Coordinates of C-alpha atoms in Angstrom, one line a residue:
M1 CA -0.1 0.2 0.0
T2 CA 1.0 3.8 -0.5
S3 CA 1.4 6.5 1.9
P4 CA 1.5 10.2 1.2
S5 CA 4.9 10.1 2.7
Q6 CA 6.1 9.2 -0.8
Y7 CA 5.0 12.2 -2.3
P8 CA 6.0 15.0 -0.1
P9 CA 4.9 18.9 -0.6
P10 CA 7.2 21.4 -2.0
Y11 CA 8.1 22.3 1.1
Q12 CA 11.1 23.6 3.1
A13 CA 11.0 24.9 6.8
A14 CA 14.2 27.2 5.6
D15 CA 12.0 29.0 3.4
F16 CA 10.3 30.5 6.4
V17 CA 13.1 31.1 8.7
A18 CA 14.9 34.7 7.8
R19 CA 17.1 37.1 9.5
P20 CA 15.6 40.7 10.0
S21 CA 16.8 42.7 7.1
K22 CA 14.2 45.1 6.2
G23 CA 14.6 49.1 6.8
A24 CA 13.2 50.7 9.8
D25 CA 10.1 51.9 7.9
K26 CA 9.2 48.2 7.7
Q27 CA 9.8 47.1 11.3
L28 CA 8.0 47.3 14.6
S29 CA 9.4 46.7 17.9
A30 CA 7.5 45.1 20.7
G31 CA 8.7 43.7 24.1
V32 CA 6.8 40.6 24.0
L33 CA 5.4 39.5 21.0
I34 CA 2.6 36.7 20.9
V35 CA 1.7 34.5 17.9
G36 CA -2.1 33.7 18.1
A37 CA -5.0 34.6 19.6
G38 CA -6.4 31.5 21.3
P39 CA -6.7 30.3 24.7
A40 CA -3.0 29.9 25.1
G41 CA -1.7 33.6 23.7
L42 CA -4.8 35.4 25.0
A43 CA -4.0 34.1 28.7
C44 CA -0.4 34.7 28.1
A45 CA -1.3 38.2 27.6
I46 CA -3.2 38.7 29.8
R47 CA -1.2 37.4 32.5
L48 CA 1.7 39.6 31.1
G49 CA -0.5 42.9 31.4
Q50 CA -1.3 41.8 35.1
L51 CA 2.1 41.4 36.0
L52 CA 3.4 44.4 34.1
K53 CA 0.8 46.1 36.0
E54 CA 1.6 45.1 39.6
S55 CA 5.5 46.0 38.6
P56 CA 5.7 48.8 36.1
E57 CA 9.3 49.1 36.5
V58 CA 9.2 45.5 34.8
A59 CA 7.5 47.1 32.0
K60 CA 9.7 50.1 31.0
P61 CA 12.4 48.2 29.2
L62 CA 9.6 46.6 27.0
G63 CA 9.3 50.0 25.2
E64 CA 6.1 51.6 24.0
F65 CA 4.3 48.5 22.8
P66 CA 5.2 46.0 25.7
I67 CA 2.6 43.1 24.5
A68 CA 1.7 42.7 21.0
L69 CA -0.3 39.9 19.8
L70 CA -0.8 38.9 15.8
E71 CA -4.3 37.2 15.2
K72 CA -4.5 35.7 11.5
G73 CA -8.2 35.5 12.0
K74 CA -10.6 38.5 11.1
Y75 CA -11.2 39.0 14.7
P76 CA -10.0 37.0 18.1
G77 CA -12.2 33.8 18.1
A78 CA -12.6 33.7 14.1
H79 CA -10.7 30.6 13.7
L80 CA -11.5 29.1 17.1
V81 CA -13.4 25.7 17.3
S82 CA -13.8 23.3 19.8
G83 CA -16.3 21.3 21.5
A84 CA -16.2 22.5 24.1
V85 CA -16.5 21.2 27.9
I86 CA -14.2 23.4 29.8
N87 CA -12.4 22.7 33.3
P88 CA -12.7 26.1 34.9
I89 CA -9.3 25.9 36.8
A90 CA -7.2 28.4 34.1
F91 CA -10.2 30.5 34.5
R92 CA -10.3 30.9 38.1
Q93 CA -6.2 31.3 38.5
L94 CA -6.4 34.1 35.5
F95 CA -9.1 36.2 37.2
P96 CA -9.0 35.3 40.8
G97 CA -11.7 38.2 41.6
L98 CA -14.6 36.6 39.2
K99 CA -16.9 34.2 39.8
D100 CA -17.5 31.3 37.5
S101 CA -21.0 33.0 36.4
D102 CA -18.8 36.0 35.1
F103 CA -17.1 34.0 32.6
P104 CA -18.5 33.3 29.0
F105 CA -19.5 30.1 29.8
A106 CA -23.1 28.4 28.3
G107 CA -23.8 26.5 31.6
A108 CA -22.4 23.8 34.3
V109 CA -22.5 20.2 33.4
Q110 CA -25.3 18.8 35.2
K111 CA -25.5 15.3 33.8
E112 CA -23.5 13.0 31.4
A113 CA -23.7 9.8 29.4
V114 CA -21.3 7.8 27.3
Y115 CA -22.9 5.5 24.9
F116 CA -21.6 2.4 22.5
L117 CA -23.3 2.8 19.0
T118 CA -24.2 0.0 16.7
A119 CA -25.9 1.2 13.4
K120 CA -29.1 1.6 14.7
G121 CA -28.8 1.2 18.7
A122 CA -27.1 2.7 21.6
V123 CA -25.9 1.2 24.7
R124 CA -25.3 3.4 28.1
L125 CA -22.0 2.6 29.5
P126 CA -20.3 3.8 32.9
T127 CA -18.6 7.0 32.5
P128 CA -14.8 6.4 32.3
P129 CA -12.8 8.1 35.1
T130 CA -11.0 10.3 32.3
M131 CA -14.3 11.7 30.6
Q132 CA -16.3 13.0 34.1
N133 CA -16.9 16.6 33.8
H134 CA -18.9 17.3 36.9
G135 CA -17.8 20.6 37.9
N136 CA -16.9 21.9 34.2
Y137 CA -18.7 24.0 31.9
V138 CA -19.8 24.2 28.4
A139 CA -18.7 26.8 26.1
S140 CA -18.2 28.3 22.5
L141 CA -14.5 28.8 22.1
S142 CA -14.9 31.5 19.5
K143 CA -17.0 33.1 22.2
V144 CA -14.2 32.5 25.0
G145 CA -11.8 33.8 22.6
A146 CA -13.8 36.9 21.8
W147 CA -14.1 37.4 25.6
L148 CA -10.4 36.9 26.7
A149 CA -9.5 39.5 23.6
K150 CA -11.6 42.3 25.4
Q151 CA -9.9 41.3 28.8
A152 CA -6.4 41.5 27.4
E153 CA -7.0 44.8 25.5
G154 CA -8.4 46.3 28.9
L155 CA -4.9 45.8 30.0
G156 CA -3.1 47.5 27.1
V157 CA -2.6 44.5 25.3
T158 CA -2.2 45.4 21.1
I159 CA -4.0 42.8 19.1
L160 CA -3.1 42.8 15.6
S161 CA -5.9 41.1 13.8
E162 CA -5.9 40.0 10.2
T163 CA -2.3 39.5 10.7
A164 CA -0.3 36.3 9.8
G165 CA 3.1 35.2 11.2
Y166 CA 4.8 34.4 8.0
K167 CA 8.4 33.7 8.5
L168 CA 10.3 33.3 12.0
L169 CA 13.0 35.8 12.2
V170 CA 16.2 34.1 13.7
D171 CA 19.7 35.8 14.3
D172 CA 22.7 34.2 15.6
G173 CA 20.6 31.2 16.4
K174 CA 18.0 33.8 18.5
V175 CA 14.4 33.9 18.0
V176 CA 14.0 38.1 17.3
G177 CA 10.3 38.1 16.5
A178 CA 8.4 37.4 13.6
Q179 CA 7.7 38.5 10.0
T180 CA 3.8 39.3 8.7
G181 CA 2.6 37.7 5.6
D182 CA 2.0 40.4 2.7
K183 CA -1.5 41.3 1.5
G184 CA -2.7 42.3 -1.5
R185 CA -1.2 40.0 -3.9
D186 CA -3.0 37.8 -6.7
R187 CA -2.7 34.3 -7.6
N188 CA 0.8 34.9 -9.5
G189 CA 2.4 36.6 -6.5
Q190 CA 1.9 40.0 -8.3
P191 CA 1.2 42.9 -6.1
L192 CA -2.2 44.6 -6.6
S193 CA -3.4 48.3 -6.0
N194 CA -4.1 47.9 -2.8
F195 CA -0.6 45.8 -1.8
E196 CA 0.8 46.0 1.6
E197 CA 4.0 44.5 2.4
G198 CA 4.5 42.6 5.8
I199 CA 6.6 44.1 8.4
E200 CA 9.0 42.4 10.9
M201 CA 7.9 42.3 14.3
L202 CA 10.7 42.5 16.2
A203 CA 10.8 41.4 20.4
Q204 CA 12.7 40.9 23.2
A205 CA 10.7 37.3 23.3
T206 CA 8.4 35.5 21.2
V207 CA 5.4 33.3 22.3
L208 CA 4.2 30.9 19.8
A209 CA 0.2 30.2 20.7
E210 CA -0.8 29.3 17.1
G211 CA -2.7 26.4 18.1
T212 CA -3.1 23.1 16.2
Q213 CA -0.7 22.8 13.4
G214 CA 1.1 26.3 14.1
H215 CA 3.0 27.4 11.0
L216 CA 5.9 29.4 13.1
T217 CA 5.7 26.6 16.0
Q218 CA 6.1 23.5 13.5
T219 CA 9.3 25.9 11.7
A220 CA 10.6 26.2 14.9
I221 CA 10.5 22.8 15.8
E222 CA 12.1 21.6 12.2
H223 CA 14.7 24.4 12.6
F224 CA 15.8 24.3 16.1
N225 CA 15.4 20.2 16.2
L226 CA 12.8 20.0 18.9
K227 CA 11.0 16.6 17.9
G228 CA 9.9 14.7 20.5
A229 CA 10.3 11.1 21.3
N230 CA 7.2 10.3 19.3
P231 CA 6.0 12.3 16.3
Q232 CA 2.9 14.6 16.7
I233 CA -0.4 12.4 15.2
Y234 CA -3.9 14.5 14.8
A235 CA -7.5 13.9 14.8
L236 CA -9.9 15.9 12.3
G237 CA -13.1 17.5 14.1
V238 CA -16.1 18.4 12.5
K239 CA -19.1 20.1 14.6
E240 CA -22.3 21.9 14.2
I241 CA -24.3 24.2 16.2
W242 CA -28.1 23.7 16.2
E243 CA -31.2 25.2 17.5
V244 CA -33.7 22.6 18.9
P245 CA -37.1 22.4 20.3
K246 CA -36.0 20.4 23.3
S247 CA -33.1 21.7 25.4
L248 CA -30.8 18.8 25.9
D249 CA -29.9 18.2 29.5
R250 CA -26.6 16.6 29.6
V251 CA -23.3 16.1 27.8
V252 CA -23.1 13.4 25.6
H253 CA -20.5 11.2 24.3
T254 CA -20.5 8.1 22.2
M255 CA -17.9 5.6 20.8
G256 CA -18.6 3.0 18.1
W257 CA -20.6 3.3 14.9
P258 CA -19.9 5.0 12.3
L259 CA -16.5 4.0 13.1
R260 CA -14.8 0.3 12.1
P261 CA -13.2 -1.7 14.8
A262 CA -10.9 -3.7 12.7
K263 CA -7.2 -2.8 12.9
K264 CA -7.0 -3.1 9.0
Y265 CA -9.1 0.8 9.0
G266 CA -7.1 2.1 11.4
E267 CA -10.0 4.0 12.9
F268 CA -10.3 6.1 16.3
G269 CA -12.7 8.6 17.5
G270 CA -16.2 9.4 18.7
S271 CA -18.8 11.8 18.8
F272 CA -20.2 14.5 21.3
A273 CA -23.4 16.3 21.9
Y274 CA -23.1 19.4 24.5
P275 CA -26.0 21.8 25.9
L276 CA -25.1 25.3 25.0
G277 CA -28.1 26.7 26.8
P278 CA -31.7 26.7 26.3
N279 CA -32.6 25.1 23.0
K280 CA -29.2 25.1 21.6
I281 CA -26.5 22.2 21.5
S282 CA -23.3 21.9 19.5
L283 CA -22.6 18.2 18.0
G284 CA -19.7 16.9 16.4
L285 CA -17.4 14.0 15.3
V286 CA -14.0 13.5 16.0
I287 CA -11.6 11.0 14.2
G288 CA -7.8 10.3 14.2
L289 CA -6.1 11.1 10.8
D290 CA -3.9 8.0 11.0
Y291 CA -6.7 5.7 9.6
H292 CA -6.2 3.5 6.4
D293 CA -9.2 4.2 4.2
A294 CA -9.0 6.6 1.8
T295 CA -12.1 7.2 1.2
L296 CA -12.9 8.2 4.9
S297 CA -14.8 11.4 5.2
V298 CA -15.2 13.2 8.6
H299 CA -17.6 15.6 7.5
D300 CA -19.7 13.0 5.4
L301 CA -19.5 10.2 8.2
F302 CA -20.9 13.3 10.7
Q303 CA -23.7 13.8 8.6
E304 CA -24.5 10.0 8.3
M305 CA -24.2 9.8 11.8
K306 CA -26.9 12.4 12.4
R307 CA -29.2 9.7 11.2
H308 CA -28.6 7.6 14.1
P309 CA -31.5 7.2 16.3
L310 CA -29.9 8.8 19.2
F311 CA -29.1 12.0 17.4
Q312 CA -32.6 12.0 15.6
K313 CA -34.0 12.5 18.6
I314 CA -31.6 15.1 19.9
L315 CA -32.5 17.1 16.1
E316 CA -35.7 16.8 15.2
G317 CA -37.5 19.7 14.5
G318 CA -34.7 21.8 15.1
R319 CA -32.5 23.7 12.1
R320 CA -28.6 24.3 11.8
L321 CA -27.5 27.9 12.5
D322 CA -26.4 29.8 9.6
K323 CA -22.7 30.4 11.2
G324 CA -23.2 27.1 12.7
W325 CA -20.6 24.8 11.5
G326 CA -16.8 24.3 11.9
A327 CA -13.8 21.8 11.6
K328 CA -10.5 21.6 13.2
T329 CA -7.4 19.4 13.5
I330 CA -6.5 18.2 17.4
P331 CA -3.1 17.2 18.3
E332 CA -3.4 13.6 19.9
G333 CA 0.1 12.6 20.0
G334 CA 0.2 13.2 24.2
F335 CA 3.1 13.2 26.5
Y336 CA 5.6 11.7 23.9
A337 CA 5.3 13.8 21.1
L338 CA 5.9 16.9 23.0
P339 CA 8.8 19.1 22.2
R340 CA 11.9 18.0 24.1
Q341 CA 12.4 21.6 25.0
L342 CA 9.8 24.3 25.2
H343 CA 12.1 27.0 25.1
L344 CA 14.4 28.9 22.7
P345 CA 16.7 31.9 23.3
G346 CA 13.8 34.6 22.8
C347 CA 11.1 31.9 22.5
L348 CA 8.5 29.7 24.0
L349 CA 6.1 27.4 22.7
T350 CA 2.6 26.9 24.5
G351 CA -1.0 25.5 24.2
D352 CA -2.0 23.1 21.1
A353 CA 0.9 24.3 19.0
A354 CA 3.1 22.3 21.9
G355 CA 0.5 19.7 22.1
F356 CA -0.8 20.0 25.2
V357 CA -3.9 17.8 24.9
N358 CA -5.2 15.1 26.9
V359 CA -6.9 12.9 24.8
P360 CA -9.1 10.5 27.0
A361 CA -10.2 13.6 28.9
L362 CA -11.1 15.2 25.7
K363 CA -9.4 18.2 27.3
G364 CA -6.9 20.8 26.1
I365 CA -8.2 24.4 26.5
H366 CA -7.4 24.7 30.5
Y367 CA -3.7 23.4 29.9
A368 CA -3.6 26.0 27.0
M369 CA -4.5 28.8 29.3
T370 CA -2.2 27.6 32.3
S371 CA 0.8 27.3 29.6
G372 CA 0.1 30.4 28.3
M373 CA 0.1 32.1 32.3
L374 CA 3.2 29.9 33.1
A375 CA 4.9 31.8 29.7
A376 CA 4.0 34.8 31.1
E377 CA 5.4 34.2 34.3
A378 CA 8.7 32.8 33.2
I379 CA 8.8 36.0 30.8
V380 CA 8.4 38.4 33.8
E381 CA 11.0 36.8 36.3
A382 CA 13.6 36.7 33.5
L383 CA 13.0 40.3 33.3
R384 CA 13.1 41.3 37.4
S385 CA 16.5 39.0 37.3
R386 CA 17.3 41.5 34.5
R387 CA 18.5 38.5 31.9
D388 CA 18.4 39.2 28.4
L389 CA 15.4 37.2 27.2
K390 CA 17.2 36.1 24.0
A391 CA 20.2 34.6 26.3
P392 CA 20.6 30.8 26.1
H393 CA 18.5 29.5 28.8
A394 CA 17.3 32.5 30.2
L395 CA 13.6 31.4 29.5
Q396 CA 14.2 27.7 30.9
S397 CA 12.3 28.2 33.6
Y398 CA 9.3 27.8 31.8
D399 CA 10.1 24.4 31.1
Q400 CA 10.6 23.9 34.9
K401 CA 7.1 25.1 35.4
I402 CA 5.4 23.0 32.9
R403 CA 7.0 19.9 34.3
R404 CA 5.9 21.0 37.7
S405 CA 2.4 21.8 36.7
F406 CA -1.1 19.4 36.3
I407 CA -0.2 19.7 32.5
W408 CA 2.9 17.2 32.9
K409 CA 1.1 15.1 35.5
D410 CA -2.2 14.7 33.9
L411 CA -0.3 14.0 30.1
R412 CA 2.2 11.7 31.6
R413 CA -0.8 9.4 33.4
V414 CA -2.3 9.0 30.0
R415 CA 1.1 8.7 27.9
N416 CA 0.3 5.5 26.1
M417 CA -3.5 5.6 25.9
R418 CA -4.2 7.0 22.4
Q419 CA -1.1 4.9 21.2
A420 CA -2.8 1.4 22.1
F421 CA -5.9 2.1 19.7
Q422 CA -3.4 1.7 16.7
W423 CA -3.8 -2.0 16.9
G424 CA -7.6 -1.7 17.0
F425 CA -10.5 -0.3 19.1
W426 CA -11.0 -3.7 21.1
P427 CA -7.1 -4.4 21.8
G428 CA -7.1 -0.5 22.6
F429 CA -10.0 -0.3 24.8
F430 CA -8.5 -3.1 26.7
L431 CA -5.3 -1.4 27.1
A432 CA -6.5 1.6 28.1
G433 CA -8.5 0.2 30.9
L434 CA -5.5 -1.6 32.1
M435 CA -3.7 2.1 32.1
T436 CA -6.3 3.8 33.8
V437 CA -6.3 1.0 36.7
T438 CA -2.8 1.4 36.7
R439 CA -2.7 5.4 36.5
G440 CA -0.3 5.0 33.6
L441 CA 2.2 2.7 35.4
F442 CA 1.4 0.1 32.5
P443 CA 2.8 -1.1 30.3
G444 CA 6.3 0.6 31.5
W445 CA 7.5 1.5 27.9
R446 CA 6.7 3.5 25.4
F447 CA 4.5 2.7 22.3
K448 CA 5.9 4.1 19.0
T449 CA 4.0 5.7 16.6
R450 CA 4.3 6.9 13.2
P451 CA 3.2 10.6 11.4
D452 CA 0.0 10.3 9.9
Y453 CA 1.2 10.7 6.5
E454 CA 3.4 7.5 7.0
Q455 CA 0.2 5.6 7.3
P456 CA -0.4 3.3 4.2
L457 CA -4.0 3.7 2.5
F458 CA -6.0 1.8 0.6
N459 CA -9.1 2.4 -1.6
G460 CA -12.2 1.5 0.3
D461 CA -15.8 1.5 -1.0
K462 CA -17.4 3.8 1.6
K463 CA -20.4 5.0 0.3
Y464 CA -22.5 8.2 2.1
P465 CA -25.9 8.9 2.1
K466 CA -27.0 12.2 -0.3
P467 CA -27.8 15.1 2.0
D468 CA -31.1 16.4 2.4
G469 CA -30.2 19.8 3.3
K470 CA -32.5 19.6 6.6
Y471 CA -30.6 17.5 8.7
T472 CA -27.4 16.3 6.4
F473 CA -25.5 18.9 4.4
D474 CA -22.7 18.7 1.7
K475 CA -19.4 20.3 2.0
L476 CA -19.7 23.4 0.2
A477 CA -22.9 24.3 1.9
S478 CA -21.1 23.4 5.4
A479 CA -17.9 25.7 4.1
F480 CA -20.3 28.3 3.5
A481 CA -21.8 27.9 7.1
S482 CA -18.3 28.7 8.7
G483 CA -18.7 32.3 7.1
N484 CA -15.6 32.0 4.8
R485 CA -14.9 35.0 3.1
S486 CA -11.2 34.3 1.9
R487 CA -10.6 36.6 -1.6
D488 CA -10.6 34.5 -4.6
N489 CA -7.4 35.5 -6.4
Q490 CA -5.0 35.7 -3.4
P491 CA -2.0 33.4 -3.8
N492 CA -2.2 29.5 -3.1
H493 CA -1.4 29.0 0.7
I494 CA -1.6 25.1 0.3
R495 CA 1.6 23.0 -0.8
V496 CA 1.0 19.6 -2.2
M497 CA 2.0 17.4 -5.1
T498 CA 0.0 17.4 -7.7
E499 CA 0.5 14.1 -9.4
V500 CA 0.2 11.5 -6.8
P501 CA -1.3 7.9 -7.4
E502 CA -5.4 7.6 -7.2
T503 CA -5.1 6.4 -3.3
V504 CA -3.3 9.4 -2.1
G505 CA -5.6 12.0 -4.0
E506 CA -8.5 10.2 -3.1
A507 CA -7.8 10.6 0.6
W508 CA -7.1 14.2 0.2
I509 CA -10.5 14.8 -1.3
H510 CA -12.1 12.8 1.1
M511 CA -10.4 13.9 4.1
C512 CA -10.9 17.8 3.4
P513 CA -14.5 18.9 5.2
A514 CA -14.2 22.0 2.7
N515 CA -14.1 20.4 -1.1
V516 CA -10.3 22.1 -1.5
Y517 CA -9.2 19.1 -3.7
E518 CA -10.1 17.3 -6.6
W519 CA -9.5 15.9 -10.2
H520 CA -8.6 18.0 -12.9
T521 CA -7.6 16.1 -16.1
E522 CA -4.5 18.1 -17.7
G523 CA -3.1 16.9 -20.9
G524 CA -4.7 13.2 -20.8
Q525 CA -3.2 13.0 -16.9
K526 CA -5.2 13.4 -14.0
K527 CA -3.9 15.9 -11.2
I528 CA -5.1 17.0 -8.0
H529 CA -6.5 20.6 -8.3
V530 CA -6.7 22.9 -5.2
N531 CA -9.5 25.2 -4.6
A532 CA -7.4 27.1 -2.0
T533 CA -10.4 29.8 -1.6
N534 CA -12.4 27.1 0.3
C535 CA -9.8 26.1 2.7
I536 CA -11.3 26.9 6.3
H537 CA -7.6 26.4 7.8
C538 CA -8.4 23.3 9.7
G539 CA -4.6 21.8 9.0
A540 CA -6.1 18.2 8.2
I541 CA -3.6 18.4 5.0
S542 CA -0.6 19.0 6.6
A543 CA -1.1 15.7 8.8
K544 CA -1.7 13.7 5.8
G545 CA 0.8 14.7 3.8
G546 CA 0.7 18.2 2.7
R547 CA 1.6 21.6 4.0
L548 CA -0.8 24.6 4.8
T549 CA 1.3 27.6 5.0
P550 CA -0.2 31.3 6.4
P551 CA -2.8 32.8 3.8
E552 CA -3.5 36.5 3.4
G553 CA -4.4 37.7 7.4
G554 CA -8.0 38.1 7.7
S555 CA -8.8 35.1 5.3
G556 CA -10.7 31.9 6.2
P557 CA -13.7 31.2 8.3
E558 CA -15.2 33.6 10.5
Y559 CA -16.6 31.7 13.6
T560 CA -19.0 33.3 16.0
E561 CA -20.4 30.0 17.6
T562 CA -17.8 27.5 17.7

């Protein structure tokens, strides 16, 4: 069987590393530059703002813009997607003066249920210890991002939306900032009348908080050789927001159907349904991208899943909201896939970009926020000690803080659980049970994995029911529901080989939830054609054999409910 790794994309990390070279009119200096307005980046900005407010003398060396934050989306929250059930510990630590009711949560988890699904039935299971959510809250992550951004701006943080971090600026082995992407080029790269050249954002410290498949983070990991013991692996999640006649009274998780348990398919994942307040629910399906069947489509399986009696009962008489669809990858490699080092001279790695996700618990947001807060504290400690933030190991206390935190403890305890399912659902289920009982002591060694793009593929024969436009929807209608407003004639930001075997091409076509890839015949030869303006920046192609690079700032989805 073939794999996408045999057809690597035309991409080199070195192309996205540069020394500062622009004139002063194309440079902007900030004290601390944060890339990404997600939970990690915003929590970092807020904690920095709090600490600098407490100690104004520490802020003086940081200059006119002590904290600057780059966000490639139209606004903070525009590119954020999650289930989401949130552990509130990070919110409570970041905002000790606020109550849980002050946070942008839809409601507390009152009840929960876990089901094993067959094609027509559902068997209620005991809730696994890792999935118990008593004391947690359901929320829309895009709304959480918007709320956190307001708190950050209230502390003087400069947020530059519609601004993509394009190149990592490195000088003499030290990270000195990031170059932003150009705007206003045509699809051939030629400047248009509204052309704006990207600038060099110089900083004493750069915090990479880009989330899953972070472009500059991946560049830094490759350039500085930071890869962990295992490669990072990913899942793709697709979700919708529905208005329903009858409110859902509990958090629901499922396993089993529509996934196939046999090892030959390599399918791992499950679904969720969360109450988002009166008559509103969040519904989704997450599947690991280490599967083998090229005809597997997460989006289409999700649509098929909604026809199951369990979900039909929840959705009956309801409607999908106009901006009620989104998709995103999730890092699933866990403890053994963490970068071997989280600090560099002048740079820190945080959140999903670093891989802080607990797959068995379905949690990552509170880890992301906590890592951002710890990054802020490490930076301020170095400033108080009058250390050059770009000196080797000036920021190494960040690694130490992470290792002493609940992030490290939690991820280490489940360090082999996700990997156990590479041998099929039932063996994985059994092994995960042993790991739960022994608190991670079993098996006593590391289960090795390989990247998703190295997984062998075969052409299956999976067929999907035709969407009815009421309860089930095709990919184009769904991508439109993401609010995607990408400019049609901007340069293609997706790097893939166009001449690939049918199995690889079919895998990309089926995998993509937004119809980005399709076959075109040129000179009698089938080639992959890329509809880049459809892209919702989920990151799946980077996991499965291509490479996503930053599009023009402000492009992509405009999520408000996800």
